[in-house]
């Protein structure tokens, strides 16, 4: 494209103002500070350099700043003279960025500055994340420190004397650490750091929109006891060469998506669809086919809807052809029965017989291990196993495992009454694996309502704990299995307590802060802003928990495809966004 230009961060600081497009970027304090972010490496947990730059700005402007033990930086700016009585406002952004690049691109996020280019109205990086999430938030906060610089007013066609355009209450600018990974900055913030009880979070990505709520969440791990065919006739048959054949059954090509923000969309869950396919196949197969589960694994990350799952099943050799046909039929009825071609266009089921040299072999089952050890490879997938012999689950455990997988809830539980269209509470079933000691299932529950999170946790405990295997005749197995884990109790199986919990932010559409922010947007854009909440985690949940009575809104200019190398910032939304920020502060002074 002829108007694309490659700019280093350094050159952005000295943009030639004669070029119209670049002129649009140049001059504004926010662009200067965004360029500072671009040239400063800031992957999560490696934030010393950007912290030094940010505190350097405060020092240069003679402002008080503080860094807490969690690595968060606070800069305080006194109110415009005459407005000291107005309630202080915190503005908050995060210092770190996601480091993602296209395959084959040479870029060291620990060292290299982000290289950017202008493409139409978009600012993009060269095949890496741009870090507008949340570099543009950092820049916006710092730009507010310079807000009343005379050159800024001229730039916007305002008079030096017209100070009333820029009045603001006392400002507390909070720059947090490690939002993109652990949220440890927000989680471990010094509760004395902030005095303000009004907070504008600058980490949202839609212009003319105000976010007023987010989901909290927790993880839950469930372990179903299983029985491998180790003894007697069953094991002997499995060990006799030629009696059984192994089939690899691989469901793949599903679209996947964010396990919170997209939980309400018609997206196939690979783990559950494959279990349903196998279950239907076993139902339809003659008893003599004796289909057993030998391995099961699906999902890669707890925050992603699983795009694929793979099983290895043992089938009596005489029935292989029949079972393969039944698998195809089950795939057609299960996947195509639930998802149209538009919804899941690329889903396929790959079925293949496995040879002796494939990685299906399994050593004699090891003694049961505690759940913390269960994250390793499924035995049947572990390469290089020695003393290999075929091992598979008993028919009862095969059936129980598939039922357990299909019976777990994946999807929306409640929708919000306050915010139209918002998913309030959901569970995503995102990782599953058959291991030596049991079937391991990993769920991620989310809600913007903390009371619902307690309810969901209890519901899982009740529906998928001891009562489940009692109903499925597995109590004896659970006890035997538990007795084999030296001294560990039955609670080892079933759901764990809620793990890694973080708080939600319940939407409140009636705060004064929202009223002012909404008015500021309305006067900038001439139309009502969209007010919404997200079904994903934001730092605002922590603010409400840590700072009693805190009111929050979350805003930002338009950023597309955050967290990916396609991330881009819409240039023309940046200046209106800064105007809205200032107008909001101004309105809060005049209430
Ligand atoms: Zn962010």
PDB file of N, CA, C and O and ligand atoms in Angstrom, residues 93-94 96-98 132-135 179-180 201-205 537-539 562-563 567, ligand 1:
ATOM      1  N   UNK A  93      -4.274   1.746  34.394  1.00  0.00           N
ATOM      2  CA  UNK A  93      -3.902   0.999  33.188  1.00  0.00           C
ATOM      3  C   UNK A  93      -2.913  -0.076  33.630  1.00  0.00           C
ATOM      4  O   UNK A  93      -2.506  -0.093  34.782  1.00  0.00           O
ATOM      5  N   UNK A  94      -2.520  -0.985  32.720  1.00  0.00           N
ATOM      6  CA  UNK A  94      -1.495  -1.963  33.109  1.00  0.00           C
ATOM      7  C   UNK A  94      -0.240  -1.801  32.271  1.00  0.00           C
ATOM      8  O   UNK A  94      -0.299  -1.442  31.094  1.00  0.00           O
ATOM      9  N   UNK A  96       2.150  -4.103  31.497  1.00  0.00           N
ATOM     10  CA  UNK A  96       2.671  -5.203  30.672  1.00  0.00           C
ATOM     11  C   UNK A  96       1.878  -5.394  29.390  1.00  0.00           C
ATOM     12  O   UNK A  96       0.783  -4.849  29.227  1.00  0.00           O
ATOM     13  N   UNK A  97       2.439  -6.161  28.478  1.00  0.00           N
ATOM     14  CA  UNK A  97       1.765  -6.471  27.205  1.00  0.00           C
ATOM     15  C   UNK A  97       1.920  -7.954  26.881  1.00  0.00           C
ATOM     16  O   UNK A  97       2.846  -8.624  27.336  1.00  0.00           O
ATOM     17  N   UNK A  98       1.000  -8.449  26.062  1.00  0.00           N
ATOM     18  CA  UNK A  98       1.084  -9.824  25.551  1.00  0.00           C
ATOM     19  C   UNK A  98       2.166  -9.870  24.485  1.00  0.00           C
ATOM     20  O   UNK A  98       2.256  -8.970  23.645  1.00  0.00           O
ATOM     21  N   UNK A 132      -0.857  -2.014  22.211  1.00  0.00           N
ATOM     22  CA  UNK A 132      -1.808  -0.934  22.501  1.00  0.00           C
ATOM     23  C   UNK A 132      -2.625  -1.352  23.715  1.00  0.00           C
ATOM     24  O   UNK A 132      -3.104  -0.528  24.473  1.00  0.00           O
ATOM     25  N   UNK A 133      -2.775  -2.625  23.896  1.00  0.00           N
ATOM     26  CA  UNK A 133      -3.286  -3.235  25.129  1.00  0.00           C
ATOM     27  C   UNK A 133      -2.074  -3.511  26.008  1.00  0.00           C
ATOM     28  O   UNK A 133      -1.368  -4.480  25.787  1.00  0.00           O
ATOM     29  N   UNK A 134      -1.693  -2.711  26.974  1.00  0.00           N
ATOM     30  CA  UNK A 134      -2.443  -1.527  27.324  1.00  0.00           C
ATOM     31  C   UNK A 134      -1.550  -0.294  27.220  1.00  0.00           C
ATOM     32  O   UNK A 134      -1.695   0.653  27.991  1.00  0.00           O
ATOM     33  N   UNK A 135      -0.610  -0.288  26.253  1.00  0.00           N
ATOM     34  CA  UNK A 135       0.278   0.857  26.112  1.00  0.00           C
ATOM     35  C   UNK A 135      -0.468   2.159  25.867  1.00  0.00           C
ATOM     36  O   UNK A 135      -0.065   3.227  26.348  1.00  0.00           O
ATOM     37  N   UNK A 179      -0.929  -7.757  34.403  1.00  0.00           N
ATOM     38  CA  UNK A 179      -2.348  -8.007  34.181  1.00  0.00           C
ATOM     39  C   UNK A 179      -2.549  -9.174  33.229  1.00  0.00           C
ATOM     40  O   UNK A 179      -3.484  -9.960  33.363  1.00  0.00           O
ATOM     41  N   UNK A 180      -1.687  -9.280  32.248  1.00  0.00           N
ATOM     42  CA  UNK A 180      -1.910 -10.256  31.165  1.00  0.00           C
ATOM     43  C   UNK A 180      -1.648 -11.696  31.581  1.00  0.00           C
ATOM     44  O   UNK A 180      -2.047 -12.616  30.880  1.00  0.00           O
ATOM     45  N   UNK A 201     -10.829   2.850  34.593  1.00  0.00           N
ATOM     46  CA  UNK A 201      -9.869   1.880  34.073  1.00  0.00           C
ATOM     47  C   UNK A 201      -9.721   2.133  32.566  1.00  0.00           C
ATOM     48  O   UNK A 201     -10.714   2.271  31.857  1.00  0.00           O
ATOM     49  N   UNK A 202      -8.479   2.238  32.118  1.00  0.00           N
ATOM     50  CA  UNK A 202      -8.227   2.549  30.705  1.00  0.00           C
ATOM     51  C   UNK A 202      -7.630   1.314  30.042  1.00  0.00           C
ATOM     52  O   UNK A 202      -6.463   1.289  29.671  1.00  0.00           O
ATOM     53  N   UNK A 203      -8.438   0.267  29.937  1.00  0.00           N
ATOM     54  CA  UNK A 203      -7.960  -0.993  29.357  1.00  0.00           C
ATOM     55  C   UNK A 203      -9.063  -1.646  28.537  1.00  0.00           C
ATOM     56  O   UNK A 203      -9.075  -2.850  28.347  1.00  0.00           O
ATOM     57  N   UNK A 204     -10.025  -0.839  28.059  1.00  0.00           N
ATOM     58  CA  UNK A 204     -11.057  -1.397  27.193  1.00  0.00           C
ATOM     59  C   UNK A 204     -10.740  -1.024  25.750  1.00  0.00           C
ATOM     60  O   UNK A 204      -9.887  -0.190  25.492  1.00  0.00           O
ATOM     61  N   UNK A 205     -11.436  -1.664  24.832  1.00  0.00           N
ATOM     62  CA  UNK A 205     -10.965  -1.612  23.446  1.00  0.00           C
ATOM     63  C   UNK A 205     -12.015  -1.217  22.426  1.00  0.00           C
ATOM     64  O   UNK A 205     -11.879  -1.505  21.251  1.00  0.00           O
ATOM     65  N   UNK A 537     -12.364 -11.835  32.704  1.00  0.00           N
ATOM     66  CA  UNK A 537     -11.778 -11.170  33.871  1.00  0.00           C
ATOM     67  C   UNK A 537     -11.127  -9.841  33.542  1.00  0.00           C
ATOM     68  O   UNK A 537     -10.458  -9.712  32.529  1.00  0.00           O
ATOM     69  N   UNK A 538     -11.356  -8.841  34.392  1.00  0.00           N
ATOM     70  CA  UNK A 538     -10.651  -7.560  34.310  1.00  0.00           C
ATOM     71  C   UNK A 538     -10.133  -7.249  35.718  1.00  0.00           C
ATOM     72  O   UNK A 538     -10.620  -7.797  36.701  1.00  0.00           O
ATOM     73  N   UNK A 539      -9.210  -6.311  35.788  1.00  0.00           N
ATOM     74  CA  UNK A 539      -8.677  -5.956  37.103  1.00  0.00           C
ATOM     75  C   UNK A 539      -9.726  -5.276  37.987  1.00  0.00           C
ATOM     76  O   UNK A 539      -9.592  -5.276  39.208  1.00  0.00           O
ATOM     77  N   UNK A 562      -6.603  -7.664  19.863  1.00  0.00           N
ATOM     78  CA  UNK A 562      -5.618  -7.636  20.936  1.00  0.00           C
ATOM     79  C   UNK A 562      -5.118  -9.052  21.219  1.00  0.00           C
ATOM     80  O   UNK A 562      -5.829 -10.027  20.976  1.00  0.00           O
ATOM     81  N   UNK A 563      -3.927  -9.158  21.720  1.00  0.00           N
ATOM     82  CA  UNK A 563      -3.269 -10.418  22.090  1.00  0.00           C
ATOM     83  C   UNK A 563      -2.783 -11.211  20.875  1.00  0.00           C
ATOM     84  O   UNK A 563      -2.268 -12.304  21.032  1.00  0.00           O
ATOM     85  N   UNK A 567      -2.983  -7.314  16.149  1.00  0.00           N
ATOM     86  CA  UNK A 567      -3.443  -6.222  17.018  1.00  0.00           C
ATOM     87  C   UNK A 567      -3.207  -4.876  16.333  1.00  0.00           C
ATOM     88  O   UNK A 567      -2.158  -4.618  15.776  1.00  0.00           O
TER      89      UNK A 567
HETATM   90 ZN1  LIG B   1      -5.276  -5.123  28.737  1.00  0.00          ZN
END
